[in-house]
Short mmCIF file of N, CA and C in Angstrom, two decimals:
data_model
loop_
_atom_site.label_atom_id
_atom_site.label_comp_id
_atom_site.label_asym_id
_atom_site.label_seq_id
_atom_site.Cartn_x
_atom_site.Cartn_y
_atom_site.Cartn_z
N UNK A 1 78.00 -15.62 -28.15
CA UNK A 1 79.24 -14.89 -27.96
C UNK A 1 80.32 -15.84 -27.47
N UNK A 2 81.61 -16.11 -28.00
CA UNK A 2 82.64 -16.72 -27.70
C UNK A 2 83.71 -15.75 -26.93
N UNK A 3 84.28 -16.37 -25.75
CA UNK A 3 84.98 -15.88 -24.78
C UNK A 3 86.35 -15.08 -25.44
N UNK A 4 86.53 -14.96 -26.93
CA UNK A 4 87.85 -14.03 -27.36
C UNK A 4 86.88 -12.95 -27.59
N UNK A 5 85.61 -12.92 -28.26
CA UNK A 5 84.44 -11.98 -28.74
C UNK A 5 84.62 -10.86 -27.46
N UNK A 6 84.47 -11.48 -26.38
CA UNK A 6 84.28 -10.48 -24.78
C UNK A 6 85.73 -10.09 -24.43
N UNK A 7 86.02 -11.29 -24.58
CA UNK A 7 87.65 -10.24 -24.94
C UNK A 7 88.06 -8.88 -24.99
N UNK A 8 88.04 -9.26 -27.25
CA UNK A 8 88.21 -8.16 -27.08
C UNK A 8 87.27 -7.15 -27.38
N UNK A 9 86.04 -7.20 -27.05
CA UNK A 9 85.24 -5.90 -26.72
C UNK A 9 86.02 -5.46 -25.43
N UNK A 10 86.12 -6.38 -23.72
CA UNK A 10 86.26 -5.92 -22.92
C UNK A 10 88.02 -4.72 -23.39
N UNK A 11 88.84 -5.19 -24.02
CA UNK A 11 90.19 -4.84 -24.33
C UNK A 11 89.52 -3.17 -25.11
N UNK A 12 88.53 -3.09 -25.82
CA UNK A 12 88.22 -2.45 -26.73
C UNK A 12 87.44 -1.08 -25.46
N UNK A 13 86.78 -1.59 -24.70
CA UNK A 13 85.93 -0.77 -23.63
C UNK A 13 86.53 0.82 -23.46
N UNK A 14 87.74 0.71 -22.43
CA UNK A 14 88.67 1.78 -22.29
C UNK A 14 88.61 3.03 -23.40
N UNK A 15 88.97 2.67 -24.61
CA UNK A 15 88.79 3.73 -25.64
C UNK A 15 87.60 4.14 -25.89
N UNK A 16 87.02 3.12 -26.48
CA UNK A 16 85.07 3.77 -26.62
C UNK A 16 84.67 4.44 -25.56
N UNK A 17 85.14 4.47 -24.23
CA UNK A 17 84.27 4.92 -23.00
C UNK A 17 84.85 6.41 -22.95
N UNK A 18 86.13 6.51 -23.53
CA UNK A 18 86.98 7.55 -23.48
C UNK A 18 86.33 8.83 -24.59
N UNK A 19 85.93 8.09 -25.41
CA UNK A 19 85.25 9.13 -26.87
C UNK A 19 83.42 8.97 -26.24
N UNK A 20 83.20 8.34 -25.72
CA UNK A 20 81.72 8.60 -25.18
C UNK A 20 81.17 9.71 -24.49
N UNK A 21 82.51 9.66 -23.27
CA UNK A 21 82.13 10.64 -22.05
C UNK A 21 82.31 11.85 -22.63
N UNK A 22 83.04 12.33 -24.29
CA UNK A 22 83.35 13.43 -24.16
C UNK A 22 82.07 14.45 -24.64
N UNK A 23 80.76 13.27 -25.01
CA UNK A 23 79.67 13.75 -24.67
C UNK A 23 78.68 14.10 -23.70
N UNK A 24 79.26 13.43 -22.68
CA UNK A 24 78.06 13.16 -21.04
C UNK A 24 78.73 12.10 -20.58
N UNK A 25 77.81 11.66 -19.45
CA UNK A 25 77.94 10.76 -18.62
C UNK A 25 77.88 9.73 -19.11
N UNK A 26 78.66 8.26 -19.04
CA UNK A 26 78.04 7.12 -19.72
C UNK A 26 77.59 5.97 -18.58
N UNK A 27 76.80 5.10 -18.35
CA UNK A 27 75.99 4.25 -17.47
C UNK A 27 76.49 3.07 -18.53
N UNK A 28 77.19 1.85 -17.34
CA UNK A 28 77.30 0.89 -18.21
C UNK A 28 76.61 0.08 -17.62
N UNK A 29 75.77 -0.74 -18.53
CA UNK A 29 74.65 -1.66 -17.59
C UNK A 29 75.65 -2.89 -17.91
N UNK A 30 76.01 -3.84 -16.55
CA UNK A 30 76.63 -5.47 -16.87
C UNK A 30 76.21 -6.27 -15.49
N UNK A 31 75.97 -7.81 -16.39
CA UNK A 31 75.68 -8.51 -15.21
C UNK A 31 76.70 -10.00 -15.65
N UNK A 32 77.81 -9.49 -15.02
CA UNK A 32 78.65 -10.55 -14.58
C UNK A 32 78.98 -11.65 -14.22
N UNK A 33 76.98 -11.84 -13.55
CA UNK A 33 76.79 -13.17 -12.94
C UNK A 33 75.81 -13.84 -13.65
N UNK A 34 75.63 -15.10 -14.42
CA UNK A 34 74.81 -15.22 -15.05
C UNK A 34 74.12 -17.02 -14.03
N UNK A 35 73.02 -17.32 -14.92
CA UNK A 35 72.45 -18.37 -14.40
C UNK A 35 72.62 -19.52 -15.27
N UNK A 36 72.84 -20.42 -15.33
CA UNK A 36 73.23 -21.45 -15.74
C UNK A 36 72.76 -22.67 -15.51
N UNK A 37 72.28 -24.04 -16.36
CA UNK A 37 71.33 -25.28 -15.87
C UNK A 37 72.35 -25.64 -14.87
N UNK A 38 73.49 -25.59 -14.75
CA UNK A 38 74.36 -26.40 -13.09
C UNK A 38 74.96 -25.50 -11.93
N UNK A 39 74.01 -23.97 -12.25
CA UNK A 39 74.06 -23.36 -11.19
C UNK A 39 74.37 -21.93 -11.70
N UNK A 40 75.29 -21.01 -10.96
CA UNK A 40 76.04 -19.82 -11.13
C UNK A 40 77.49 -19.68 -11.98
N UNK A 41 77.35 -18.98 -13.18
CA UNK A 41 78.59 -18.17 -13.53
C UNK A 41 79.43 -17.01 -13.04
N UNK A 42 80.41 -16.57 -12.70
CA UNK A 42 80.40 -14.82 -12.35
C UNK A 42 81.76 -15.06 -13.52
N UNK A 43 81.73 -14.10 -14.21
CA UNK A 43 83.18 -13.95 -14.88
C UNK A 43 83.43 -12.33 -14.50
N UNK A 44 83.95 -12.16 -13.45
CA UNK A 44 84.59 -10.73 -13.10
C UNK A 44 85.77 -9.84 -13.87
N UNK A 45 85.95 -8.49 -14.11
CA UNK A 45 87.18 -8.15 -14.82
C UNK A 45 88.30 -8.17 -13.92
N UNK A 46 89.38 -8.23 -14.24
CA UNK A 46 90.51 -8.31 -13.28
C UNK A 46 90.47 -7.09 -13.40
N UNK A 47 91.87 -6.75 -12.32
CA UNK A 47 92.09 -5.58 -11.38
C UNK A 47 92.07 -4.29 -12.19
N UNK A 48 92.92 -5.06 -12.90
CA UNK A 48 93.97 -3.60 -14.38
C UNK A 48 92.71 -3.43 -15.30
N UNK A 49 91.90 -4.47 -15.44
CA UNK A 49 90.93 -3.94 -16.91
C UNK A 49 90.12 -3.22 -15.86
N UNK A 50 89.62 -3.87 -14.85
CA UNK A 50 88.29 -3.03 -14.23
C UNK A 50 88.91 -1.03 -13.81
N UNK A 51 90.11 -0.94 -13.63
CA UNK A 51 90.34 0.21 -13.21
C UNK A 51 90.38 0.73 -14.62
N UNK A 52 91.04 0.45 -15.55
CA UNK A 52 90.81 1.23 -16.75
C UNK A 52 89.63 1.66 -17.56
N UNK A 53 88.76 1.13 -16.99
CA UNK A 53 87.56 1.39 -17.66
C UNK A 53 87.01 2.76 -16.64
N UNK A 54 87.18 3.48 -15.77
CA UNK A 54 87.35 4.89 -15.09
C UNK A 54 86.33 4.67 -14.29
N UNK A 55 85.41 3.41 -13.84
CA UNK A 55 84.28 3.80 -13.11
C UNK A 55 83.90 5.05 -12.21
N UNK A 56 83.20 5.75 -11.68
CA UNK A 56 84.00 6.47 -10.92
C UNK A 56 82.29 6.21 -9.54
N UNK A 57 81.26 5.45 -10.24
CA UNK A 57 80.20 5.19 -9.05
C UNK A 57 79.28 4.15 -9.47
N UNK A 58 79.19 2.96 -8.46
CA UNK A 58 78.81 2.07 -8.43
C UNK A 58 77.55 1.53 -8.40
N UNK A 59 76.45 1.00 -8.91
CA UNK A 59 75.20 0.78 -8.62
C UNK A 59 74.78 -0.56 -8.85
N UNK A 60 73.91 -1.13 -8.04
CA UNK A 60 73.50 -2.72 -7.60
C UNK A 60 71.88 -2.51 -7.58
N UNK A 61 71.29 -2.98 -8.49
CA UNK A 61 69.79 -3.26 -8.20
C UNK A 61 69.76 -4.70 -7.99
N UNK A 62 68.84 -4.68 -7.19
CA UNK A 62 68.25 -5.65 -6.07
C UNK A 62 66.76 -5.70 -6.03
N UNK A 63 65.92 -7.21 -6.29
CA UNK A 63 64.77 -7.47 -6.13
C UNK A 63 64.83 -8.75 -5.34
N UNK A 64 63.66 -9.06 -4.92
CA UNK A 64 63.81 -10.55 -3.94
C UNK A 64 63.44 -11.59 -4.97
N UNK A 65 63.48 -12.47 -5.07
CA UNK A 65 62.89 -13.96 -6.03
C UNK A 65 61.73 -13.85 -7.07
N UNK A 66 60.72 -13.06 -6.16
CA UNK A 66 59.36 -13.58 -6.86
C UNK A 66 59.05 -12.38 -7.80
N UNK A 67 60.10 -11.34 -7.12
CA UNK A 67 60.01 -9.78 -7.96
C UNK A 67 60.60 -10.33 -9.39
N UNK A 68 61.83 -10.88 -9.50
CA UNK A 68 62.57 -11.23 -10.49
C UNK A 68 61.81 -12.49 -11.72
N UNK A 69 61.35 -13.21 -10.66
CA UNK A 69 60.83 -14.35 -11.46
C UNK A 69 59.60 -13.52 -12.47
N UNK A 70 58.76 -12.88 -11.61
CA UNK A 70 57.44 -12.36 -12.26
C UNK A 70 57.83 -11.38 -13.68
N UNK A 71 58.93 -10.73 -13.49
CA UNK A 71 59.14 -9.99 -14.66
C UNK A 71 60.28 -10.79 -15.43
N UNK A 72 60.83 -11.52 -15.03
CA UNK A 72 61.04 -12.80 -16.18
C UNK A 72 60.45 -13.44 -17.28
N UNK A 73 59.58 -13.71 -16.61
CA UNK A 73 58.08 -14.63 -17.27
C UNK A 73 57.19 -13.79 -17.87
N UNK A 74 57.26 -12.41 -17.37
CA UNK A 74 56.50 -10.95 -18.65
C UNK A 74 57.29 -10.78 -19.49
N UNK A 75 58.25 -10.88 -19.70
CA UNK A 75 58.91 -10.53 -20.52
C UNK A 75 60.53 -11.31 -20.40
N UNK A 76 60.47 -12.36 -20.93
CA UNK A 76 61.69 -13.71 -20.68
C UNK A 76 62.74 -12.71 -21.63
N UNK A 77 62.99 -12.59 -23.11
CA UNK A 77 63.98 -11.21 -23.36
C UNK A 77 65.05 -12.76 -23.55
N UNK A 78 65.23 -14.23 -23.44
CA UNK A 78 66.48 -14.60 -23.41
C UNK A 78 67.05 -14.93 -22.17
N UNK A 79 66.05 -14.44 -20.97
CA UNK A 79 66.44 -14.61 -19.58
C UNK A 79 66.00 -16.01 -19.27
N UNK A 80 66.62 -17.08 -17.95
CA UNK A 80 66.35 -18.53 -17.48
C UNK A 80 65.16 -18.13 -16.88
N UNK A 81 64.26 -18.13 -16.96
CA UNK A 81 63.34 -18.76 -15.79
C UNK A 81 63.42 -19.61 -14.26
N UNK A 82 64.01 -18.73 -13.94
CA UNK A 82 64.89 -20.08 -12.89
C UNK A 82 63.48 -19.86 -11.19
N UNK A 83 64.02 -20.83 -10.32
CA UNK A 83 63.30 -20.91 -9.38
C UNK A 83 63.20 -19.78 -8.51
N UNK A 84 62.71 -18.96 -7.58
CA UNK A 84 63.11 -17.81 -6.75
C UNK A 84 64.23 -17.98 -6.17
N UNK A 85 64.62 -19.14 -5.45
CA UNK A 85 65.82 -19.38 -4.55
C UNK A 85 67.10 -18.75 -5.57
N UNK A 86 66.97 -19.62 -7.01
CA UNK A 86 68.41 -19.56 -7.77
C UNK A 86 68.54 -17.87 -7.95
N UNK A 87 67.28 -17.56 -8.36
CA UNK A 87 67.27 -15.72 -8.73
C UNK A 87 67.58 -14.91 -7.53
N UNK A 88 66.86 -15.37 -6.50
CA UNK A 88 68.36 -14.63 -5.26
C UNK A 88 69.19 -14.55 -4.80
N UNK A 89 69.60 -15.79 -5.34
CA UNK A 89 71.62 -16.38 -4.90
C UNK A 89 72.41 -15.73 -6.36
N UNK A 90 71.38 -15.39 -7.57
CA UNK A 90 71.95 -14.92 -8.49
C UNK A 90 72.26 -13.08 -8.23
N UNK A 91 71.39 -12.79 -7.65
CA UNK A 91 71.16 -10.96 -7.07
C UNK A 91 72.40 -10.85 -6.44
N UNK A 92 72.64 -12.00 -4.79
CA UNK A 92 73.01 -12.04 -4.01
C UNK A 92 74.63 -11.93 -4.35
N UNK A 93 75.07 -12.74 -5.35
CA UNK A 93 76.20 -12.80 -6.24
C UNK A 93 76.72 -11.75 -6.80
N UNK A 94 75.42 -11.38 -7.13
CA UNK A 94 75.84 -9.97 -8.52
C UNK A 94 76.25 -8.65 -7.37
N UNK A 95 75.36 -8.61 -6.09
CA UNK A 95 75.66 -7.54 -5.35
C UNK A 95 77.03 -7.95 -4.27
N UNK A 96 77.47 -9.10 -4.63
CA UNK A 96 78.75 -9.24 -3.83
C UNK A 96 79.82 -8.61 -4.49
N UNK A 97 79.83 -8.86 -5.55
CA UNK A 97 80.71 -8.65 -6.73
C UNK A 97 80.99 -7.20 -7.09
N UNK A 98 79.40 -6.35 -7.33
CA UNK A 98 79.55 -4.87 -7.26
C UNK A 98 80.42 -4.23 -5.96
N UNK A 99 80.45 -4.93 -5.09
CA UNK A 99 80.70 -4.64 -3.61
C UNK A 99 82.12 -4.92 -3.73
N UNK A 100 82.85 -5.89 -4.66
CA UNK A 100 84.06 -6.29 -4.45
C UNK A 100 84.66 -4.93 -5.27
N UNK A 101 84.24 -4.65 -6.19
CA UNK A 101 84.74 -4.01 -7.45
C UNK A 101 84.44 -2.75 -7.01
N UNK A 102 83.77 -2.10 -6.42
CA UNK A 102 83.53 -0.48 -5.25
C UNK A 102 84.68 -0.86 -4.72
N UNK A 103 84.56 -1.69 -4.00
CA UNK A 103 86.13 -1.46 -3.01
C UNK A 103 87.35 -1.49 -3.40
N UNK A 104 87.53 -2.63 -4.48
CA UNK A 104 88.98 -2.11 -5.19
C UNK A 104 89.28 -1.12 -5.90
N UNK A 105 87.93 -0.28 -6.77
CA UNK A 105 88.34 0.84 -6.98
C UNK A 105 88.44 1.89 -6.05
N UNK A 106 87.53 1.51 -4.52
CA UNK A 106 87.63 2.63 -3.80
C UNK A 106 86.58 3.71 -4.40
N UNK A 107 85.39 3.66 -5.01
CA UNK A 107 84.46 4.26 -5.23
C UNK A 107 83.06 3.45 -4.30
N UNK A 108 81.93 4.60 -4.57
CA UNK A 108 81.20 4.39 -3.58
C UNK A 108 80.48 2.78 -4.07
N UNK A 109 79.19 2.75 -3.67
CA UNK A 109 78.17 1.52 -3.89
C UNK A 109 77.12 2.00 -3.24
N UNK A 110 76.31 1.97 -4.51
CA UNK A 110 74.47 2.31 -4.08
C UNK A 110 73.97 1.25 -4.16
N UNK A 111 73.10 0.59 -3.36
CA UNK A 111 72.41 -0.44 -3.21
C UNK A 111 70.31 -0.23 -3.50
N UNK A 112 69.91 -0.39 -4.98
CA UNK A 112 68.79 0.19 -4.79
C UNK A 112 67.87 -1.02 -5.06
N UNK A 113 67.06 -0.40 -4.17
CA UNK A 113 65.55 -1.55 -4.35
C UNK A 113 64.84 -0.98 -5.61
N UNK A 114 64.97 -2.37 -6.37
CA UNK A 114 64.41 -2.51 -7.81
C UNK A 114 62.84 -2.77 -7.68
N UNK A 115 62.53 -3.07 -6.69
CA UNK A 115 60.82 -3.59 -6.46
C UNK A 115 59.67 -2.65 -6.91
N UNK A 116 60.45 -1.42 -6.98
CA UNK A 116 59.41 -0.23 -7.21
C UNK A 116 59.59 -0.57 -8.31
N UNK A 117 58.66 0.63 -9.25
CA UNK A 117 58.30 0.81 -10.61
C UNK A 117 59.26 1.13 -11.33
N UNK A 118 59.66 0.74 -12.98
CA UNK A 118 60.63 1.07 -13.86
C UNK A 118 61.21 2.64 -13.15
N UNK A 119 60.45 3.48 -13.44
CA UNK A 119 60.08 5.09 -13.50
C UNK A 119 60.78 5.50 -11.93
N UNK A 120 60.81 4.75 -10.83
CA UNK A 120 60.98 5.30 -9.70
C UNK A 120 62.52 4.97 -9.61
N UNK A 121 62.86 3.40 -10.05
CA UNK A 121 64.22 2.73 -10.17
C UNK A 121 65.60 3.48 -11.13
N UNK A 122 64.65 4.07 -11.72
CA UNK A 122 65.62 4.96 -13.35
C UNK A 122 65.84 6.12 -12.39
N UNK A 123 65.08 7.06 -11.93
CA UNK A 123 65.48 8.31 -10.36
C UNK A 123 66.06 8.39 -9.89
N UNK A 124 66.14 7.10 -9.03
CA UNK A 124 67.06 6.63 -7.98
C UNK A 124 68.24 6.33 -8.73
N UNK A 125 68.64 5.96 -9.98
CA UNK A 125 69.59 5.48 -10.36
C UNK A 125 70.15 6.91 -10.78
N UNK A 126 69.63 7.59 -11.62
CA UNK A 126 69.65 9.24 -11.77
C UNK A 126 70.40 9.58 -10.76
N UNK A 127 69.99 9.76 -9.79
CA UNK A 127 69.98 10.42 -8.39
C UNK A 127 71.54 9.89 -7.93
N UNK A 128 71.82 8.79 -7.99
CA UNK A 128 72.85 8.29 -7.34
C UNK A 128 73.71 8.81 -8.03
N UNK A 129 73.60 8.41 -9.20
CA UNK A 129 74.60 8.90 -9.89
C UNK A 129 74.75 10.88 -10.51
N UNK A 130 74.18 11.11 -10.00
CA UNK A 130 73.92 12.46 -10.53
C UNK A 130 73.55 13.03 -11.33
N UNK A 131 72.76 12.21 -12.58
CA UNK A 131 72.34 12.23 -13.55
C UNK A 131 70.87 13.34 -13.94
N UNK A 132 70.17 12.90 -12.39
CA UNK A 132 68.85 13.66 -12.08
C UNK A 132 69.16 15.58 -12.12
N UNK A 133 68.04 15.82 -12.88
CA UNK A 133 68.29 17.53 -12.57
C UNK A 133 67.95 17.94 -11.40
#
């Protein structure tokens, strides 16, 4: 993917999200912060794109190192393999960032422990968001 590609999808977001919801709820999964051989990326949206896209509730999964590494290595998917340390400064990043972007929109931030099982993590995510019956 080349940085005009994210562009303009990101430019493109706003409308698609607009004809989505007028089916349900939409969950956008993004990880902003990526890992890299000379360390950490974050490419964040600025102020005006991130508000236009309507978030309206925030969610951060969180595992510790060895949680992350182990289901890396089951299933790599395209993911670094990186050391535990880098995979928690990478979490650590990603949940700063959710935390920045709650607060400038002024919406909440759920913070959930990913350590449990697929099945318990998808609930909780349900749940937060209201999704759960």
């Amino acid at each position: 993917m080349t940085a005009e590609l994210i562009a303009e999808l990101d430019a493109s977001l706003p409308m698609l999200l607009a004809g989505w919801r007028e089916d349900g709820p939409v969950v956008i999964d993004s990880h902003a912060v990526t890992s890299e051989v000379w360390g950490l990326r974050a490419l964040p949206y600025s102020v005006d794109a991130l508000a236009a896209i309507g978030i309206t509730q925030m969610v951060c999964l969180i595992a510790d190192g060895e949680t992350l590494l182990g289901r890396i290595r089951a299933t790599p998917e395209g993911r670094r393999a990186d050391d535990r340390w880098k995979l928690e400064q990478l979490n650590n990043t990603q949940l700063a960032l959710s935390a920045a972007y709650a607060h400038t929109l002024g919406i909440g931030l759920s913070v959930i422990d990913a350590r449990s099982s697929r099945g318990d993590v998808c609930r909780a995510v349900a749940s937060r968001c209201n999704l759960a019956p």
